[in-house]
Each structure stands twice: as C-alpha cells, then as structure tokens.
Amino acid sequence: MTYFPEEVVEHIFSFLPAQRDRNAVSLVCKVWYEVERLSRRDVFVGNCYAVRPERVVLRFPNVRALSVKGKPHFADFNLVPPDWGGYAGPWIEAAARGCVGLEELRMKRMVVSDESLELLAKSFPRFRALILVSCEGFSTDGLAAIASHCKLLRELDLQENEVDDRGPRWLSCFPDSCTSLASLNFACIKGEVNAGALERLVARSPNLRSLRLNRSVSVDTLSKILMRTPNLEDLGTGNLTEDFQTESYQRLTVALEKCKMLKSLSGFWDASPLCVPCIYPVCAQLTGLNLSYAPTLESSDLTKMISHCVKLQRLWVLDCIADKGLQVVASTCKDLQELRVFPSEFYIAGYSPVTEEGLVAISVGCPKLSSLLYFCHQMTNAALITIAKNCPNFTRFRLCILEPGKPDAMTNQPLDEGFGAIVRECEGLRRLSISGLLTDKVFMHIGRHAKQLEMLSIAFAGDSDAGMMHVMEGCKNLRKLEIRDSPFGDAALLGNVAKYETMRSLWMSSCTVTEKGCQVLASKMPMLNVEVINEVDESSEMDESHGGLPKVHKLYVYRTIAGARDDAPDFVKIL
Amino acid sequence: MAATAMDYAHVDVENLKATELRLGLPGAEETDKMPTSRAGSKRAHAGDHHEEELKAAPPAAKAQVVGWPPVRSYRKSCFQQQSSSKSKATAPAEVQKQEEVAVSVVAAAPPAAAGSGGSLFVKVSMDGAPYLRKIDLKMYKGYRELREALEAMFLGFSGDAASVNPSDFAVTYEDKDGDLMLVGDVPFEMFMSTCKRMRIMKGSEARGLGSSKE
C-alpha cells in the first residue's frame, strides 16, 4: 500500500466516515496515520477530559465538525455538583488557534461562557452550525455574538440549555444579509423575542427546514411565520394557550395546511385543548410528535390528535395519556419506532396513569418499536416477558418505575425475570436502564445475555458486589456504567480493573465504595482518572454511615490520556 | 400540643400495618389510612440486602430523593414555569425565582433545578442504615407529611418488622447552634429554618430521649 500515492489513499479513506474505522486505519502505519489525520473532517470526543483539546487540534488540523461531551449523564439529574467542570472554553480556544476551518461545533453537557461564544463567532470564517445540548453558563448576549458575526450560519440549535435571558436583542442581531439559516431552535430561551424581528428573519431564510420557537411566540406570529415557510419539515410551536380567539386558531390551521413537507411537530407550550383540532390537517403526515411539554392536554385531547397520526415513528408524550391513550397509539401508529412517556409529577412514590398494561398494548400494536423511555408507577414480570417477545428489536430500553425498589405489582417478586427476558430476546440491545426491586439475579442475566450493551444505568438495585461483577465480566461492549444507591463496594470496583480501559466511564454514587478502594484502583490503573466527589460538609458524614471505613459519596472514573485535569474544584479529589 | 414524643400508632385493621414502623412526631394527629394498592403491602425480602423498600404507592408520601425520578432539571423547571403561567403569574418573574440561589442548607442542586421558590435539602441519617438520604423540607406542609415521607424512605432498614417498637425510634435534628433537638417541638416553619440535618435514632439513646419529652 505504500506504493500508492497519498491522494489515492486519502480517497479510499473518504469512504470511511465512521470514526471507529478511521481510528483503525490510522494505526496501520505512519503514512496512513498522516494521511488519515490530515483528511479527517469529523472528530467526536465522548469525554472532554479524556484528551487535551490542544492535542486533538494538533492531530486533526483540518477538522470541520467537532463534537464534545462534558459532564457525565447523571448530571442531568443534579447528581453532579455545580462547578464540577466540563468547560467549553479550552476547546474553543484551542480550535481558534489550530483549526480555523472549523464549520460545526456540537457540545453536550458543557459549561459555555459568553466569552467563549464570542470567540467562536469571531474565529471561524466558515462557521455554519452550532448545536448546544443541555449546556449552561451562557446568556442571550453570547447568542447575539453568534448571530452578529457568523455570516454563513446555517444551523443554531439550542436543545434544553439553561440560558440566562438578557432580553430579546439577540434575535435582531442577525444581519439583513444573513439568508442562510436552515435550522433555528430557540425553544429553551425563556424570555420574549421580538415578533417582528422573527418574522423578518424567517422571511429572508428561504432554506429554513427546521424552526423551533419558544413559549413567548404567539399563535398569530406562528401563523404569519408559517405562511412564509412552505418547505418547513420540523416545527416547534410557540404557546397555544386558550387566551386566543378561535379566529387565531383558524388562521393557524390554514397556515399549517400550507406546510406539505411538515414531518415533525413539537412545542405545544401551555397548549389549550382548543388548539388540538387545528393540528388535525397535518397529523396524517407526521413522523415525529413531541407533546411532552403539554401537561394541560388531557388523555382525550391527546388521543384525538394521535388517532390521526398514522405515520408516526417517534412519539414523546406525558403519562396523562394513560393506558387507554396508549391503546389508541398502539392501534394507530403501526410504524412506531420510538416512544417516550414522561411523568407529569415528580414525587418518588407518585401515582401515574400509565402502568404495565399500556406498555404491553404498545408492544402488541407496534412491533417495530426499538427505543423506549417509560416512566410508570408499576410493572410486572409477566408484562416485561410479553413485551420482550413482542418487540425483539429494542436497541434502547429504559424503564423507570417511580418508586425505587418496587416489586412486581402482581406477585411482589423482584423484576429480575422480566428484565432477564428483555436482554435475552433483544439481542441488539445497546442501552438499558433498570428499576424496581432487583436482586443480583438481574445482573447475572445482563452479564450473560446483553452482549451488545454499551450503556447501563442502575439505581436502587442489587444485593452484593456480585451484581456489579456479573456486568463487568459479561458485558463485552460496555462503555458507560452509571450506578446510584446500590450496595456495590470495593470488591466490585476492583474486580476487573482492566475493563475500565475499554470503557468511557464509570459513575457510582451512594454505593459502598471506600476511599481506600478508590486509591487502590488509581494506583493499579494510572491511565484512569479516579475522581472522588464530595459535597461541602461531607467530612463529618464519613463515620456515621455504617461504622468502619468511610464511604465515598460520588465516584467518577474515566480513561484518559490527558492526566489529571487542572480545572477540578476543591470538592473533587483526583487520585 | 401532645405531650409525648412518640405517636403510638393505632393498630390497623389491615394485619400487616401492625408490623409497620411508625415514626411519630409530637403534635401530629392520627395518621390517615393508607389506601391499598394492587401491590399490597407484603414485600419480598431478599435476605441480606440494602435496597430501599418503600410502601406500595401511598400518594400522600411526597418524598423527594435527589435526582429521582431521573428527569432532566430542564424539564422539571419547564413544568414549574408552565403551572405558574397558567395561573397568570408573570413568566419573567417566575424565571427569576428559579434562578435564585436555592435556599439550601446543604448545597445540592444547581439553582435552575430548584423547585419554585428554592428548595431546602437536608441530609437524613438513620442509625444502622448503610447510607443517608436527602429530603427537601420545602416539599412538606407540616410534621405529618414529613413523618410520612421519612417512613416511606427508611422502612426497609428496620429489619424484622415484627419486632419494631415505635418507642425505639426518635427523630432528631441538628439546629443552627449544633445542638441535637427532638423534631416536633417548635412550629414547622421555625423548624425548617433552623434544621441543618436530621437523624433518626434508635435503641437505648432514643428511648431515653423519647421518655423525657414532656
């Protein structure tokens, strides 16, 4: 192969978009390494502390699309203290120095400052797409900088970020010359936006395919906008409250009917049941529907809408849909692939109108179902076994029974067998979250059968170290393991230390791991960062819990070639 | 105000209720009957285990565990915003309230995730339990709700339920001055503002504390 000119090798590599494949070819020889690294366009960094940003930029100077993830997943549920880390600054600074051809930046669970956004806006002349998911630390001033300076901006996608609102000015910062927008999502911006500025921006963006508004946008503004976007494929509405006259809703229906390409609908902030009939004209063409921010819609409203959605593939909904509503989904949405049912109340012993029956109905009616997130207040082994048989195509199965440690609602047995059936039948399962009363047996099943499993989330489960050890031994493809409030200690932590090098990360909180165990791990595996995270007044707690060795409250272990990070706060100890 | 520290629970008609742990607080009324659910109140004991075993779905127990259910704080804060805008409160004002630093004695959640008006998370330990819990005092309107929540949380740790005697437990807290106080003496609001952490004591220590309260 060394006799081929480099251009030929590079051309061959261009058929390998997957990072895994490109990583593999770069190991073959020095020539291939060089060709590969200079032609790499997409770089994905799953853990921002696994590698230094300078090193990434040095190796891949011609990268066009960079994707970086920061905090561990459990940060979504406030288990990671604020100021833990995950700063975007160093990444943007390094890129600004080393790869000015950058066009796209994706960040998830990172802390992004306005200064960083301003640097981003000014450093990359070809910058086209900024996607921020579950980030924080910035304000609408940072967005104003992006709008003002990124002349070629095609995509500004803000998903579920905590954004400090400094007024509506930012939207007016898009210059009149900016006509390239194809995707704009500002649903998570809490404050008002200037309706006129929004309408003008939409009017000069002929390529707009995806538009997600925030709750301040009125029905009338929405109607006006939709008259200008006949090619819109994805829409997030503004508020649809009952304050408006029926005329407004009629105008909305007319406007929606113009959007023949519309496939995906979300928003429905403060949605009044009166708005539901307006949506009917587009229901039949929808493949995606997100009603999970509409607690004001009752089961009957939801089912009326969904009964028209025969092409639906992705549905996000609140549990107020109830089991009977899920029956309607099951009989209508034969192409359903992804279902998420969120709780409308957040108490741990809460009641939910959805039970195992709703999910069984879905499994009967929607055999293509492959991705599930389901919050309910009760489940049974029998139901899970039935569901597993009906839907063997699950790749993501996340079940959250609201009450920790709750047994089978019929038999009062642990739910080991039910989840066992899931991992046995669903050979392609890549992601699993378990809940309810669970013993070490469930982990035995998981270790034995879940061979493709990449991510496992455990809460309030298991009896002993053996549980975690089954998983560590058996799940060959495991990349992320996150555990809370389960009785796994040092023996489990140290049972298979070499495995951590094959994984992205391990999270353990409120388990029975001790600091000594963590120190042993750190000394055996120098290529891991072992972070012990203690909250402020933890020190007096240590001896209270169980007599004997002090327990570690939160532990985050990850492989890294960057060494111990230098931005850790006081309450994080890196062993 | 009731004189005794412990509320000796009435023997319930449902046979298993008699074996349940009752944590009584002074001034508390007799508890309501908990509604039975399909799951019943029998529980599978898996031998020596640490996991939490809560009573089958009593809606009254508004217990809160940090980070549970696993719902993104963004989603939770959206709901609080929505319920406020439904009641015609100004949306920006509500946002402001949530951005305030959580009134939290032990720093737990980032401000954005706090319940409307902030939250007041305190640690709760129980003698003999392998790990502590955290509860948000602001979730409870009074001592009775608090008691129910604590029961729901710590039921699993009482071991053989039949041998449990309510007078063996005392719910105490550490106040601002660092003193160990019995829960229930002062008005609930005052308790909320002075409580730094809670501890459920059992055994001989508790007995002494319980009987001395007048």
PDB file of C-alpha atoms in Angstrom, chain B residues 52-205:
ATOM      1  CA  GLU B  52     -34.816   0.723  49.709  1.00  0.00           C
ATOM      2  CA  GLU B  53     -38.248  -0.868  50.047  1.00  0.00           C
ATOM      3  CA  LEU B  54     -40.998   1.675  50.014  1.00  0.00           C
ATOM      4  CA  LYS B  55     -44.614   1.103  50.838  1.00  0.00           C
ATOM      5  CA  ALA B  56     -46.804   0.367  47.880  1.00  0.00           C
ATOM      6  CA  ALA B  57     -47.777   3.702  46.319  1.00  0.00           C
ATOM      7  CA  PRO B  58     -49.305   5.846  49.033  1.00  0.00           C
ATOM      8  CA  PRO B  59     -49.964   9.090  47.209  1.00  0.00           C
ATOM      9  CA  ALA B  60     -49.575  11.083  50.421  1.00  0.00           C
ATOM     10  CA  ALA B  61     -45.856  10.404  50.740  1.00  0.00           C
ATOM     11  CA  LYS B  62     -44.359  13.278  48.814  1.00  0.00           C
ATOM     12  CA  ALA B  63     -40.864  12.088  49.499  1.00  0.00           C
ATOM     13  CA  GLN B  64     -38.131  13.503  47.353  1.00  0.00           C
ATOM     14  CA  VAL B  65     -34.819  11.928  46.617  1.00  0.00           C
ATOM     15  CA  VAL B  66     -32.104  13.952  44.935  1.00  0.00           C
ATOM     16  CA  GLY B  67     -32.098  13.178  41.247  1.00  0.00           C
ATOM     17  CA  TRP B  68     -35.131  10.899  41.325  1.00  0.00           C
ATOM     18  CA  PRO B  69     -37.134  10.294  39.251  1.00  0.00           C
ATOM     19  CA  PRO B  70     -34.450  10.702  36.616  1.00  0.00           C
ATOM     20  CA  VAL B  71     -35.978  13.609  34.761  1.00  0.00           C
ATOM     21  CA  ARG B  72     -33.844  16.415  33.400  1.00  0.00           C
ATOM     22  CA  SER B  73     -33.879  19.520  35.542  1.00  0.00           C
ATOM     23  CA  TYR B  74     -34.699  21.475  32.385  1.00  0.00           C
ATOM     24  CA  ARG B  75     -37.951  19.545  32.057  1.00  0.00           C
ATOM     25  CA  LYS B  76     -38.799  19.965  35.723  1.00  0.00           C
ATOM     26  CA  SER B  77     -38.218  23.708  35.573  1.00  0.00           C
ATOM     27  CA  CYS B  78     -40.367  23.983  32.439  1.00  0.00           C
ATOM     28  CA  PHE B  79     -43.262  22.440  34.293  1.00  0.00           C
ATOM     29  CA  GLN B  80     -42.954  24.855  37.144  1.00  0.00           C
ATOM     30  CA  GLN B  81     -42.913  27.713  34.674  1.00  0.00           C
ATOM     31  CA  GLN B  82     -45.965  26.315  32.927  1.00  0.00           C
ATOM     32  CA  SER B  83     -48.047  25.937  36.042  1.00  0.00           C
ATOM     33  CA  SER B  84     -47.212  29.493  37.008  1.00  0.00           C
ATOM     34  CA  SER B  85     -48.133  30.945  33.623  1.00  0.00           C
ATOM     35  CA  LYS B  86     -51.392  29.044  33.769  1.00  0.00           C
ATOM     36  CA  SER B  87     -52.203  30.899  36.939  1.00  0.00           C
ATOM     37  CA  LYS B  88     -51.387  34.139  35.153  1.00  0.00           C
ATOM     38  CA  ALA B  89     -48.222  34.872  37.091  1.00  0.00           C
ATOM     39  CA  THR B  90     -45.727  36.869  35.050  1.00  0.00           C
ATOM     40  CA  ALA B  91     -43.419  34.463  33.312  1.00  0.00           C
ATOM     41  CA  PRO B  92     -40.252  36.514  33.745  1.00  0.00           C
ATOM     42  CA  ALA B  93     -40.867  36.816  37.481  1.00  0.00           C
ATOM     43  CA  GLU B  94     -41.184  33.068  37.814  1.00  0.00           C
ATOM     44  CA  VAL B  95     -37.991  32.572  35.907  1.00  0.00           C
ATOM     45  CA  GLN B  96     -36.333  34.986  38.277  1.00  0.00           C
ATOM     46  CA  LYS B  97     -37.420  32.954  41.267  1.00  0.00           C
ATOM     47  CA  GLN B  98     -35.936  29.815  39.848  1.00  0.00           C
ATOM     48  CA  GLU B  99     -32.650  31.460  39.030  1.00  0.00           C
ATOM     49  CA  GLU B 100     -32.271  32.499  42.650  1.00  0.00           C
ATOM     50  CA  VAL B 101     -29.722  30.505  44.545  1.00  0.00           C
ATOM     51  CA  ALA B 102     -31.562  27.593  46.113  1.00  0.00           C
ATOM     52  CA  VAL B 103     -32.197  28.214  49.783  1.00  0.00           C
ATOM     53  CA  SER B 104     -30.369  25.109  50.668  1.00  0.00           C
ATOM     54  CA  VAL B 105     -28.612  24.328  53.887  1.00  0.00           C
ATOM     55  CA  VAL B 106     -26.561  21.677  52.188  1.00  0.00           C
ATOM     56  CA  ALA B 107     -25.713  22.685  48.647  1.00  0.00           C
ATOM     57  CA  ALA B 108     -27.207  20.027  46.493  1.00  0.00           C
ATOM     58  CA  ALA B 109     -28.926  21.108  43.282  1.00  0.00           C
ATOM     59  CA  PRO B 110     -27.950  23.906  40.910  1.00  0.00           C
ATOM     60  CA  PRO B 111     -30.315  26.884  41.156  1.00  0.00           C
ATOM     61  CA  ALA B 112     -32.087  26.176  37.902  1.00  0.00           C
ATOM     62  CA  ALA B 113     -33.256  22.844  39.181  1.00  0.00           C
ATOM     63  CA  ALA B 114     -34.754  24.122  42.399  1.00  0.00           C
ATOM     64  CA  GLY B 115     -38.466  23.924  42.981  1.00  0.00           C
ATOM     65  CA  SER B 116     -40.326  27.188  42.636  1.00  0.00           C
ATOM     66  CA  GLY B 117     -39.170  29.409  45.475  1.00  0.00           C
ATOM     67  CA  GLY B 118     -36.000  27.415  46.112  1.00  0.00           C
ATOM     68  CA  SER B 119     -35.533  24.171  47.986  1.00  0.00           C
ATOM     69  CA  LEU B 120     -34.233  23.172  51.376  1.00  0.00           C
ATOM     70  CA  PHE B 121     -32.374  19.917  51.128  1.00  0.00           C
ATOM     71  CA  VAL B 122     -31.175  18.382  54.361  1.00  0.00           C
ATOM     72  CA  LYS B 123     -29.500  15.094  55.000  1.00  0.00           C
ATOM     73  CA  VAL B 124     -31.308  12.411  56.938  1.00  0.00           C
ATOM     74  CA  SER B 125     -29.441   9.592  58.567  1.00  0.00           C
ATOM     75  CA  MET B 126     -30.837   6.618  60.357  1.00  0.00           C
ATOM     76  CA  ASP B 127     -28.830   4.611  62.804  1.00  0.00           C
ATOM     77  CA  GLY B 128     -27.916   1.328  61.199  1.00  0.00           C
ATOM     78  CA  ALA B 129     -28.807   2.306  57.650  1.00  0.00           C
ATOM     79  CA  PRO B 130     -25.926   1.911  55.191  1.00  0.00           C
ATOM     80  CA  TYR B 131     -26.428   5.251  53.517  1.00  0.00           C
ATOM     81  CA  LEU B 132     -28.047   8.588  54.105  1.00  0.00           C
ATOM     82  CA  ARG B 133     -30.854  10.251  52.265  1.00  0.00           C
ATOM     83  CA  LYS B 134     -31.663  13.789  51.371  1.00  0.00           C
ATOM     84  CA  ILE B 135     -35.046  15.426  51.583  1.00  0.00           C
ATOM     85  CA  ASP B 136     -36.358  18.803  50.578  1.00  0.00           C
ATOM     86  CA  LEU B 137     -38.103  20.264  53.637  1.00  0.00           C
ATOM     87  CA  LYS B 138     -39.982  22.698  51.430  1.00  0.00           C
ATOM     88  CA  MET B 139     -41.954  19.820  49.965  1.00  0.00           C
ATOM     89  CA  TYR B 140     -43.812  19.304  53.214  1.00  0.00           C
ATOM     90  CA  LYS B 141     -46.538  21.413  54.676  1.00  0.00           C
ATOM     91  CA  GLY B 142     -46.074  20.112  58.199  1.00  0.00           C
ATOM     92  CA  TYR B 143     -44.751  17.490  60.508  1.00  0.00           C
ATOM     93  CA  ARG B 144     -47.250  14.853  59.438  1.00  0.00           C
ATOM     94  CA  GLU B 145     -46.203  14.893  55.804  1.00  0.00           C
ATOM     95  CA  LEU B 146     -42.581  14.888  56.869  1.00  0.00           C
ATOM     96  CA  ARG B 147     -43.165  11.869  59.072  1.00  0.00           C
ATOM     97  CA  GLU B 148     -44.861  10.005  56.226  1.00  0.00           C
ATOM     98  CA  ALA B 149     -42.000  10.767  53.929  1.00  0.00           C
ATOM     99  CA  LEU B 150     -39.434   9.557  56.416  1.00  0.00           C
ATOM    100  CA  GLU B 151     -41.388   6.365  56.951  1.00  0.00           C
ATOM    101  CA  ALA B 152     -41.504   5.754  53.229  1.00  0.00           C
ATOM    102  CA  MET B 153     -37.780   6.268  52.967  1.00  0.00           C
ATOM    103  CA  PHE B 154     -36.500   4.275  55.869  1.00  0.00           C
ATOM    104  CA  LEU B 155     -38.973   1.436  56.203  1.00  0.00           C
ATOM    105  CA  GLY B 156     -36.644  -1.072  54.642  1.00  0.00           C
ATOM    106  CA  PHE B 157     -33.992  -0.657  57.261  1.00  0.00           C
ATOM    107  CA  SER B 158     -35.947  -1.759  60.277  1.00  0.00           C
ATOM    108  CA  GLY B 159     -35.003  -5.388  59.656  1.00  0.00           C
ATOM    109  CA  ASP B 160     -37.567  -7.775  61.081  1.00  0.00           C
ATOM    110  CA  ALA B 161     -40.613  -5.540  61.044  1.00  0.00           C
ATOM    111  CA  ALA B 162     -42.489  -7.521  63.661  1.00  0.00           C
ATOM    112  CA  SER B 163     -40.005  -6.633  66.355  1.00  0.00           C
ATOM    113  CA  VAL B 164     -40.155  -2.900  65.736  1.00  0.00           C
ATOM    114  CA  ASN B 165     -41.452  -0.752  68.544  1.00  0.00           C
ATOM    115  CA  PRO B 166     -42.233   2.892  67.804  1.00  0.00           C
ATOM    116  CA  SER B 167     -40.748   3.970  71.095  1.00  0.00           C
ATOM    117  CA  ASP B 168     -37.378   2.654  69.935  1.00  0.00           C
ATOM    118  CA  PHE B 169     -37.062   5.496  67.454  1.00  0.00           C
ATOM    119  CA  ALA B 170     -36.641   9.194  67.851  1.00  0.00           C
ATOM    120  CA  VAL B 171     -36.472  11.680  65.035  1.00  0.00           C
ATOM    121  CA  THR B 172     -33.969  14.354  65.903  1.00  0.00           C
ATOM    122  CA  TYR B 173     -32.276  17.201  64.156  1.00  0.00           C
ATOM    123  CA  GLU B 174     -29.194  19.338  64.498  1.00  0.00           C
ATOM    124  CA  ASP B 175     -30.010  23.013  64.715  1.00  0.00           C
ATOM    125  CA  LYS B 176     -28.029  26.101  63.821  1.00  0.00           C
ATOM    126  CA  ASP B 177     -26.241  26.052  67.163  1.00  0.00           C
ATOM    127  CA  GLY B 178     -25.132  22.468  66.645  1.00  0.00           C
ATOM    128  CA  ASP B 179     -27.440  21.097  69.316  1.00  0.00           C
ATOM    129  CA  LEU B 180     -29.309  17.822  68.924  1.00  0.00           C
ATOM    130  CA  MET B 181     -33.031  18.578  69.148  1.00  0.00           C
ATOM    131  CA  LEU B 182     -36.157  16.494  69.064  1.00  0.00           C
ATOM    132  CA  VAL B 183     -38.265  17.065  65.977  1.00  0.00           C
ATOM    133  CA  GLY B 184     -41.700  18.465  66.638  1.00  0.00           C
ATOM    134  CA  ASP B 185     -41.292  20.954  69.473  1.00  0.00           C
ATOM    135  CA  VAL B 186     -41.361  24.157  67.505  1.00  0.00           C
ATOM    136  CA  PRO B 187     -43.684  25.329  64.733  1.00  0.00           C
ATOM    137  CA  PHE B 188     -42.849  23.681  61.448  1.00  0.00           C
ATOM    138  CA  GLU B 189     -41.735  26.912  59.789  1.00  0.00           C
ATOM    139  CA  MET B 190     -39.293  27.589  62.584  1.00  0.00           C
ATOM    140  CA  PHE B 191     -38.068  24.017  62.384  1.00  0.00           C
ATOM    141  CA  MET B 192     -37.427  24.413  58.653  1.00  0.00           C
ATOM    142  CA  SER B 193     -35.323  27.481  59.171  1.00  0.00           C
ATOM    143  CA  THR B 194     -33.167  26.044  61.929  1.00  0.00           C
ATOM    144  CA  CYS B 195     -32.783  22.449  60.847  1.00  0.00           C
ATOM    145  CA  LYS B 196     -29.370  21.639  59.419  1.00  0.00           C
ATOM    146  CA  ARG B 197     -29.674  17.866  59.241  1.00  0.00           C
ATOM    147  CA  MET B 198     -31.798  15.101  60.658  1.00  0.00           C
ATOM    148  CA  ARG B 199     -31.070  11.862  62.395  1.00  0.00           C
ATOM    149  CA  ILE B 200     -33.351   9.004  63.231  1.00  0.00           C
ATOM    150  CA  MET B 201     -32.011   7.480  66.395  1.00  0.00           C
ATOM    151  CA  LYS B 202     -32.794   4.056  67.629  1.00  0.00           C
ATOM    152  CA  GLY B 203     -32.074   1.859  70.571  1.00  0.00           C
ATOM    153  CA  SER B 204     -31.342   2.973  74.079  1.00  0.00           C
ATOM    154  CA  GLU B 205     -30.382   6.524  73.140  1.00  0.00           C
TER     155      GLU B 205
END
